[in-house]
CSV table of C-alpha atoms and ligand atoms in Angstrom, one decimal:
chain,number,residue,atom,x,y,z
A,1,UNK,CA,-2.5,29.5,12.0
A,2,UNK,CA,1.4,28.5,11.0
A,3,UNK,CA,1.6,26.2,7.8
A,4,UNK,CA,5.0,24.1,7.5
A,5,UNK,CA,6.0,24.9,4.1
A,6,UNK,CA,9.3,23.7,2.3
A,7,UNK,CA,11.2,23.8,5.9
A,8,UNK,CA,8.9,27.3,7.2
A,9,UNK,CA,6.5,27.9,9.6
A,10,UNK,CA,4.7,30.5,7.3
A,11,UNK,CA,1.6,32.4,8.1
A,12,UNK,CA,-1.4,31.0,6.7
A,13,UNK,CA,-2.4,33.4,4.3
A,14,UNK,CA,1.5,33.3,2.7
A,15,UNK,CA,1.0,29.5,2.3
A,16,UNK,CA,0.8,29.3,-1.2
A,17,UNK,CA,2.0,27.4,-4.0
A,18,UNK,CA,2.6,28.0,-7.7
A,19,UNK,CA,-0.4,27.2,-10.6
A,20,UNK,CA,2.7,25.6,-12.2
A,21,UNK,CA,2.6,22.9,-9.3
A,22,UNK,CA,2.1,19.4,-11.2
A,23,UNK,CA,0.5,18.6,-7.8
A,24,UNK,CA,-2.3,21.3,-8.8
A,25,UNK,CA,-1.8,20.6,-12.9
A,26,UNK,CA,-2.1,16.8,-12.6
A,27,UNK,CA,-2.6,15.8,-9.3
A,28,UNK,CA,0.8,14.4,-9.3
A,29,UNK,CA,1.6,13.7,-5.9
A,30,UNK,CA,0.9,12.1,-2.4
A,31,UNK,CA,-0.9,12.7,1.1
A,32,UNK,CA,-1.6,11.7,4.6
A,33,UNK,CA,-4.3,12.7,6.7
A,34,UNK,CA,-3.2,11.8,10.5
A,35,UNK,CA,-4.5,12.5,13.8
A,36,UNK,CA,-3.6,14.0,17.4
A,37,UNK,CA,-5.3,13.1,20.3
A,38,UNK,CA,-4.1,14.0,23.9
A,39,UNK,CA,-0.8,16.3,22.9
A,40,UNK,CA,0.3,13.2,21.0
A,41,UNK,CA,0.4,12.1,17.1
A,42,UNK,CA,-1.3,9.0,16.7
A,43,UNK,CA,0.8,6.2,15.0
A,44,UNK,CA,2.3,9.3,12.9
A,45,UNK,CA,5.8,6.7,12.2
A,46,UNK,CA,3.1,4.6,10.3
A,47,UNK,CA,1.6,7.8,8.7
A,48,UNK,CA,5.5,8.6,7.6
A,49,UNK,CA,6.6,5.4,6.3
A,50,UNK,CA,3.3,5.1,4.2
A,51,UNK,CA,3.4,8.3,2.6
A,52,UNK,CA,7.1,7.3,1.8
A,53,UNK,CA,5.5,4.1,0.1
A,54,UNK,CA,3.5,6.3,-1.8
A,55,UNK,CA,6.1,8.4,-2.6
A,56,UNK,CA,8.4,5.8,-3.9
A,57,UNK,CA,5.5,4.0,-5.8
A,58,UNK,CA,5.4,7.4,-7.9
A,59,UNK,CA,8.5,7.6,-8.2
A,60,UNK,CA,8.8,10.7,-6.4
A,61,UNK,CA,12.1,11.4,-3.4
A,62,UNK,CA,11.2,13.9,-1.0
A,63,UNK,CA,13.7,15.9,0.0
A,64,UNK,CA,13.8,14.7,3.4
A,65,UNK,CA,13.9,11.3,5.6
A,66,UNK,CA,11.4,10.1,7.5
A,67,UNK,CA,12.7,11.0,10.9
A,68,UNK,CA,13.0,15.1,9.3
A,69,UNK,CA,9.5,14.0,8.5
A,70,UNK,CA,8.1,13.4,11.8
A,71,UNK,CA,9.9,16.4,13.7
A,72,UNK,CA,8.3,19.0,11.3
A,73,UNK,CA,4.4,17.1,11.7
A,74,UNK,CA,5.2,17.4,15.4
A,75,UNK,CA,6.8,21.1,15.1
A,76,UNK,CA,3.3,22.3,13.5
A,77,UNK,CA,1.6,20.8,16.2
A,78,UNK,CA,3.5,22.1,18.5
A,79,UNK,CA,3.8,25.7,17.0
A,80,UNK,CA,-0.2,25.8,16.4
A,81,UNK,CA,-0.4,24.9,20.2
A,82,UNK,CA,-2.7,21.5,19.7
A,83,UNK,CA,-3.0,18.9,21.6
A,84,UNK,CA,-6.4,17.3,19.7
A,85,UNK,CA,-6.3,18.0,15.8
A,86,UNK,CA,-6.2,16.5,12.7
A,87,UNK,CA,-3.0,16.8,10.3
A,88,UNK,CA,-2.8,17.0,6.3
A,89,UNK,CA,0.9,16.2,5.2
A,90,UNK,CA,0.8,16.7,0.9
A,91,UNK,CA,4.2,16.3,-1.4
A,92,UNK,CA,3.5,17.6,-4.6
A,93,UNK,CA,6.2,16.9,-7.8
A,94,UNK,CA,6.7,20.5,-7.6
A,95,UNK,CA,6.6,23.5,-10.0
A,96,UNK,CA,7.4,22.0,-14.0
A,97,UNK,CA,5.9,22.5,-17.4
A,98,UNK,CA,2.8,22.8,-18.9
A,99,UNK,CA,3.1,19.4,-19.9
A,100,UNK,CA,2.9,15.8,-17.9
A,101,UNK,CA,6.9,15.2,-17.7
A,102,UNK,CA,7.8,14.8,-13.9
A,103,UNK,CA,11.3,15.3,-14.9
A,104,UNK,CA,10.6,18.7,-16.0
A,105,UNK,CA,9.8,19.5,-11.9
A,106,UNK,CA,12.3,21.2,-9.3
A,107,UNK,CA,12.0,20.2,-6.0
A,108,UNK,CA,9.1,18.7,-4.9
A,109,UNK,CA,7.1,20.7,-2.3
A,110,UNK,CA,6.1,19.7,1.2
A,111,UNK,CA,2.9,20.9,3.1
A,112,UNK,CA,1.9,20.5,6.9
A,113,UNK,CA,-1.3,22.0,8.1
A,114,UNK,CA,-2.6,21.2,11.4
A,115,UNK,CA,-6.4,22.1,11.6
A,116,UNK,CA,-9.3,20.6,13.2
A,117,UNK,CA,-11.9,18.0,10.8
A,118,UNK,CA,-15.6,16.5,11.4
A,119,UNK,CA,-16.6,14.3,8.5
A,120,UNK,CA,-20.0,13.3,9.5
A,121,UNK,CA,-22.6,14.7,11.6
A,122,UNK,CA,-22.2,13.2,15.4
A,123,UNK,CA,-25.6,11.6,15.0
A,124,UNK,CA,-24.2,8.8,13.1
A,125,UNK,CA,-21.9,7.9,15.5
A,126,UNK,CA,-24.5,7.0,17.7
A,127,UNK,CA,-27.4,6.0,15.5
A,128,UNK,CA,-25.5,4.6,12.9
A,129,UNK,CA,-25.6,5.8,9.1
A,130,UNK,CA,-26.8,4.6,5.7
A,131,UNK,CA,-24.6,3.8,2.8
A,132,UNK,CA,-24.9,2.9,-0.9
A,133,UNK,CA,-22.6,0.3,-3.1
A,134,UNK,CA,-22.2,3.1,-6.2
A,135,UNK,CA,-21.2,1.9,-9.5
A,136,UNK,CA,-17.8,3.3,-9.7
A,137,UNK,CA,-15.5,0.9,-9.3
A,138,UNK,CA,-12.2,0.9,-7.3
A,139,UNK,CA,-9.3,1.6,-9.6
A,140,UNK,CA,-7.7,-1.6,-10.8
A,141,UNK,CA,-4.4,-2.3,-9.3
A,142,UNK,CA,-2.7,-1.9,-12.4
A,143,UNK,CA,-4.2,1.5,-12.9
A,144,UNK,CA,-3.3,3.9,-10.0
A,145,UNK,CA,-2.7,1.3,-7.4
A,146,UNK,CA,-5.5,1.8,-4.6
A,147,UNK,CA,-2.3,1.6,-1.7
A,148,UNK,CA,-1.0,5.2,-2.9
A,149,UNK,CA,-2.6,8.2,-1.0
A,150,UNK,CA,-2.0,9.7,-4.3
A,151,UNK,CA,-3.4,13.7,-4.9
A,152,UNK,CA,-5.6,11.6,-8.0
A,153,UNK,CA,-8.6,11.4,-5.9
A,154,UNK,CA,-11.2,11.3,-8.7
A,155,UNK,CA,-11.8,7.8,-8.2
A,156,UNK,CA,-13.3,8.4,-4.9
A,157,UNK,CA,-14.6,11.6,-5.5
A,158,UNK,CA,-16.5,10.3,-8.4
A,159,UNK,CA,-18.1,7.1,-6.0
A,160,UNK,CA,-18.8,10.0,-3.6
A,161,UNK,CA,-20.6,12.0,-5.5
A,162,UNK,CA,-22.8,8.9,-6.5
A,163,UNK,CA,-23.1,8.0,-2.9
A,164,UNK,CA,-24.5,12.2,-2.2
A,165,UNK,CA,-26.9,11.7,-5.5
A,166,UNK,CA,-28.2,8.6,-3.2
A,167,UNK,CA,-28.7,10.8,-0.6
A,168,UNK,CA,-25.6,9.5,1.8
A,169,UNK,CA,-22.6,10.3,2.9
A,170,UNK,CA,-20.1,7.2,2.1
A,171,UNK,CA,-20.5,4.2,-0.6
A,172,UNK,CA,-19.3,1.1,-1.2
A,173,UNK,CA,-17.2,0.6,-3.7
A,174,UNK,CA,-16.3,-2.9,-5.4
A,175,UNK,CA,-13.4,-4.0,-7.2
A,176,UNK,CA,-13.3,-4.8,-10.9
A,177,UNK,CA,-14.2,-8.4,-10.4
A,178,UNK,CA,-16.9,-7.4,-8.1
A,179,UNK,CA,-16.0,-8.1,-5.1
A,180,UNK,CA,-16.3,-5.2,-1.9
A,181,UNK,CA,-12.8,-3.5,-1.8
A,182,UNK,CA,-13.4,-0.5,0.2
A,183,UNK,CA,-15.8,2.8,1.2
A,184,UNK,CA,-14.5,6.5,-0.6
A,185,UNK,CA,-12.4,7.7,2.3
A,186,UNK,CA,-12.7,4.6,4.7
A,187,UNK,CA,-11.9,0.7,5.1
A,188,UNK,CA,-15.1,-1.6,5.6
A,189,UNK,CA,-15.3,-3.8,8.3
A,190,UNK,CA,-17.9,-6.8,9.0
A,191,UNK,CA,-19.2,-8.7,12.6
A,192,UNK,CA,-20.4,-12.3,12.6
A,193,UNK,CA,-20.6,-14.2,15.0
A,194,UNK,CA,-16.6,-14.1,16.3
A,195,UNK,CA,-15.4,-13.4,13.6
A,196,UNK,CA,-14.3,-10.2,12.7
A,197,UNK,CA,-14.6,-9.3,8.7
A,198,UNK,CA,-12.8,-7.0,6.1
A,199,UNK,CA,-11.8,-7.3,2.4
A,200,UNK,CA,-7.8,-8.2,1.7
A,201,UNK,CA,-5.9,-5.3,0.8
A,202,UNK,CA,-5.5,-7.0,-2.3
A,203,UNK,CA,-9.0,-6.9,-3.1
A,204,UNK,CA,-8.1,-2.7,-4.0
A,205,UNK,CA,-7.9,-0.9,-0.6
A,206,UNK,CA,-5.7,1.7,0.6
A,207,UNK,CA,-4.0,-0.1,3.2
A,208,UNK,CA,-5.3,2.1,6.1
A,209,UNK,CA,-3.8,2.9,9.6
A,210,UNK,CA,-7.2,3.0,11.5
A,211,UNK,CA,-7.8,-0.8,9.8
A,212,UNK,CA,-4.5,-1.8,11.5
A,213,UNK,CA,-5.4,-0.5,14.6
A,214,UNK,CA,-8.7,-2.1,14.6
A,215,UNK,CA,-7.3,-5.6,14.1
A,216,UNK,CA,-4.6,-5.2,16.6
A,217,UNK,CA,-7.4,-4.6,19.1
A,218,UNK,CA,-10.0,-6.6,17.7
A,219,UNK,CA,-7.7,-10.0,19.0
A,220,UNK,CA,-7.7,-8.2,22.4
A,221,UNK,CA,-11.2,-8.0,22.3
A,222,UNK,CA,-11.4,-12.0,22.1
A,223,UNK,CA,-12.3,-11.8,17.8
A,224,UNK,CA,-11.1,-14.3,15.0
A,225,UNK,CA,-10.0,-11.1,12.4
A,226,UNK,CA,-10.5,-12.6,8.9
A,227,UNK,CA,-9.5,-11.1,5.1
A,228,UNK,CA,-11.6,-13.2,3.0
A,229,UNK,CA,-13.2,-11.8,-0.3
A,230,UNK,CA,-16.4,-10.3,0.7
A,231,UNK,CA,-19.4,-10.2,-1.4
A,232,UNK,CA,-22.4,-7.3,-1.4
A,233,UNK,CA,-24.5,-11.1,-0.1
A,234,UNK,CA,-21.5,-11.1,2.8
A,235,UNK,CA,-22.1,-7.7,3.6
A,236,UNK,CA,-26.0,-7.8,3.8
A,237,UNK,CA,-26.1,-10.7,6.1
A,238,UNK,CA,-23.8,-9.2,8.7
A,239,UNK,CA,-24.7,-9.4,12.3
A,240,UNK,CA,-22.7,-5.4,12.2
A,241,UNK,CA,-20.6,-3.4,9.7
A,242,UNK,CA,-18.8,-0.7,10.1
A,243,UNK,CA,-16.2,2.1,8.2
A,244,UNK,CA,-12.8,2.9,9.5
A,245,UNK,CA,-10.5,5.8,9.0
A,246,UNK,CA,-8.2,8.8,10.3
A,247,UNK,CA,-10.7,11.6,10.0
A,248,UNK,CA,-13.5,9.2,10.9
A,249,UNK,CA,-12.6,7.2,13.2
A,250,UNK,CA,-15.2,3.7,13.6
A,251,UNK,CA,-18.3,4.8,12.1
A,252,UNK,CA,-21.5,2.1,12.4
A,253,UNK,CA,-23.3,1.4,9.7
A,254,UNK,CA,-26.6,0.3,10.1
A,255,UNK,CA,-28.2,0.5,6.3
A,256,UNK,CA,-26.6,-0.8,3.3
A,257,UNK,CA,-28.4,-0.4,0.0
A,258,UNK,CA,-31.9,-0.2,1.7
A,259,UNK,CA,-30.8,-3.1,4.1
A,260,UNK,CA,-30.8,-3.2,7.4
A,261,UNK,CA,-28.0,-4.8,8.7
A,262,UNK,CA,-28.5,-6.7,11.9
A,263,UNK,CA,-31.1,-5.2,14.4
A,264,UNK,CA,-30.4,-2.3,12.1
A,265,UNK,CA,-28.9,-0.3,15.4
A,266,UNK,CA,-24.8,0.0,16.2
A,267,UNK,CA,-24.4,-3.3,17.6
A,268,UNK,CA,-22.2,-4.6,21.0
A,269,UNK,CA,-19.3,-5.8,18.9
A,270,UNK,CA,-18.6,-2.7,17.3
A,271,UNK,CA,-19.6,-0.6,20.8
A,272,UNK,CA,-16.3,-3.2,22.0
A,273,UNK,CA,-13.9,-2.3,19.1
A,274,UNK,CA,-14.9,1.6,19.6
A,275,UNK,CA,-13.9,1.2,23.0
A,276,UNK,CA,-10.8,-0.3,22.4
A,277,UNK,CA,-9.7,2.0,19.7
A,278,UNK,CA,-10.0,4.9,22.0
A,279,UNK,CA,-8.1,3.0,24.4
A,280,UNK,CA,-5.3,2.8,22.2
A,281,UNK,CA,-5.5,6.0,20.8
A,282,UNK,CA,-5.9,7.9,24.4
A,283,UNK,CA,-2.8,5.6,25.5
A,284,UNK,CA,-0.1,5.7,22.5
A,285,UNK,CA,1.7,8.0,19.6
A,286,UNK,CA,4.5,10.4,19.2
A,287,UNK,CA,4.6,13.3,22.1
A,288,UNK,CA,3.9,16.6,20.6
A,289,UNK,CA,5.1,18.5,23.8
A,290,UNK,CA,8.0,17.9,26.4
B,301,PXG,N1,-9.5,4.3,2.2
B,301,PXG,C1,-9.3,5.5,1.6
B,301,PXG,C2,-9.6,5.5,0.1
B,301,PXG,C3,-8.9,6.6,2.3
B,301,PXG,O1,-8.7,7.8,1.6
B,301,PXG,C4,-8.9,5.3,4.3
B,301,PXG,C5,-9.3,4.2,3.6
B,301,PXG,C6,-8.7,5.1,5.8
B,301,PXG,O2,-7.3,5.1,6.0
B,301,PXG,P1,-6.6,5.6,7.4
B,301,PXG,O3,-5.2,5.3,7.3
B,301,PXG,O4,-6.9,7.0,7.6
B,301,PXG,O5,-7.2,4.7,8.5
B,301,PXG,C7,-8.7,6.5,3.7
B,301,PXG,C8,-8.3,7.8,4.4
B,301,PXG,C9,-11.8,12.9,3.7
B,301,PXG,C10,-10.5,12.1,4.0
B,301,PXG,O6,-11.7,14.1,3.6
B,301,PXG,C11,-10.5,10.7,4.1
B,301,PXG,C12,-9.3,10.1,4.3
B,301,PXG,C13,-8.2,10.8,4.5
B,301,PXG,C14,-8.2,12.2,4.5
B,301,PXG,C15,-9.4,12.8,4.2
B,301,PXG,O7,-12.8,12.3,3.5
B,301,PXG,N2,-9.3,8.7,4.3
């Protein structure tokens, strides 16, 4: 496998970067996690311009544009020969001190790897899966903002540990006023009646790319999409609910906190969406060969 590193294709096993990397020392840095499907990248300019968000919400200017950007994601597709994989882009502040100072770091360090990913077992795709509301909560906007795909996972990983000592796979997590922001490493969506359900980005979510795609469909597929605050009450009396994300994809969810929600089965609204999505992904994003 050929790892883009710093303007490479490198062997995999010279892909490596130094201890002093305040990516590695502090997690001081930001990531995207994108997906090919069919030879081409799927919504990878939306992938780019967020990690660039990220990026510039750190205060940290990659040493490239955007457009650079997308070449070399398609380049290590391309190089790897896939048509159907799943791609981790990471910046990292680069090498520094031992000691916090960004300003201490050379140039920051940029890594493509195009590999395959299965989060969950395929079981729950078609029987649905159990989650957990765990009592971590979200980080607080003024803390590290939930928007940036920052390498400061800890949040999440904490939630998801808590969701594993539950015995599942993926948790709710709610905001610091208690209301539902998001899931550990995917957006939350709700069914009832016509109206399609999930939390403001406001309410402490990373503003996901799978979410978008899910409510650009969602008004093709004849639903009212609405952002209200949503409640653990709101999420409990759902006709359906269901997580969204790159690596995931739509995932039901058919138990929530010893629930069952609806006829406790993936219901006909999300079987709609799921349909759809594929659609869109089958149909659109950035050719990888021509
Ligand atoms: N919320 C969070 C906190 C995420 O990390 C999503 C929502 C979904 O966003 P997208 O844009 O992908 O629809 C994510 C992304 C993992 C893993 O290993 C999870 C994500 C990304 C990469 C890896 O669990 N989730």
């Amino acid at each position: 496998m050929k790892i883009y590193l710093n303007g490479k294709m490198v062997d995999e096993q010279n892909a490596v970067v130094s201890v002093f990397d305040h990516g590695l020392l502090y997690g001081d840095g930001v990531f995207e996690g994108i997906r090919a499907y069919n030879g081409r990248v799927f919504k990878l300019v939306e992938h780019v311009a967020r990690l660039y968000y990220s990026a510039k919400a750190i205060a940290l200017t990659i040493p490239m544009t955007q457009e650079e950007m997308i070449k070399a994601v398609v380049e290590t597709c391309k190089v790897n020969n896939l048509r159907d994989c799943y791609i981790r882009l990471v910046v990292t502040r680069g090498i520094g001190t031992l000691g916090l100072s960004p300003k201490k770091c050379g140039t920051p360090q940029v890594i493509i790897i195009a590999a395959g990913i299965q989060l969950y077992p395929e079981e729950y795709y078609t029987k649905g899966m159990s989650i957990v509301t765990v009592p971590t909560t979200r980080n607080h906007h003024n803390a590290v903002n939930p928007a940036i795909k920052s390498l400061n996972y800890l949040n999440n990983i904490l939630a998801k540990i808590e969701a594993n000592t539950a015995g599942v796979e993926e948790a709710i997590m709610l905001n610091s006023q208690g209301y539902v922001a998001e899931c550990t490493g995917d957006n939350i969506f709700l069914i009832k009646g016509k109206q399609l359900i999930t939390p403001p980005l406001s309410a402490g979510a990373l503003y996901g790319i799978t979410r978008g795609s899910v409510i650009e469909v969602a008004k093709e597929g004849g639903f009212e999409v609405v952002e209200p605050n949503v409640t653990r009450y709101d999420v409990y009396n759902a006709d359906e609910c269901f997580v969204t994300g790159s690596a995931a994809e739509l995932v039901p969810v058919t138990k929530v906190d010893g629930r069952e929600i609806g006829a406790g089965v993936p219901g006909e609204g999300f079987k709609k969406l799921l349909d759809l999505f594929r659609k869109l992904t089958r149909s659109t994003g950035t050719p990888i060969f021509e």
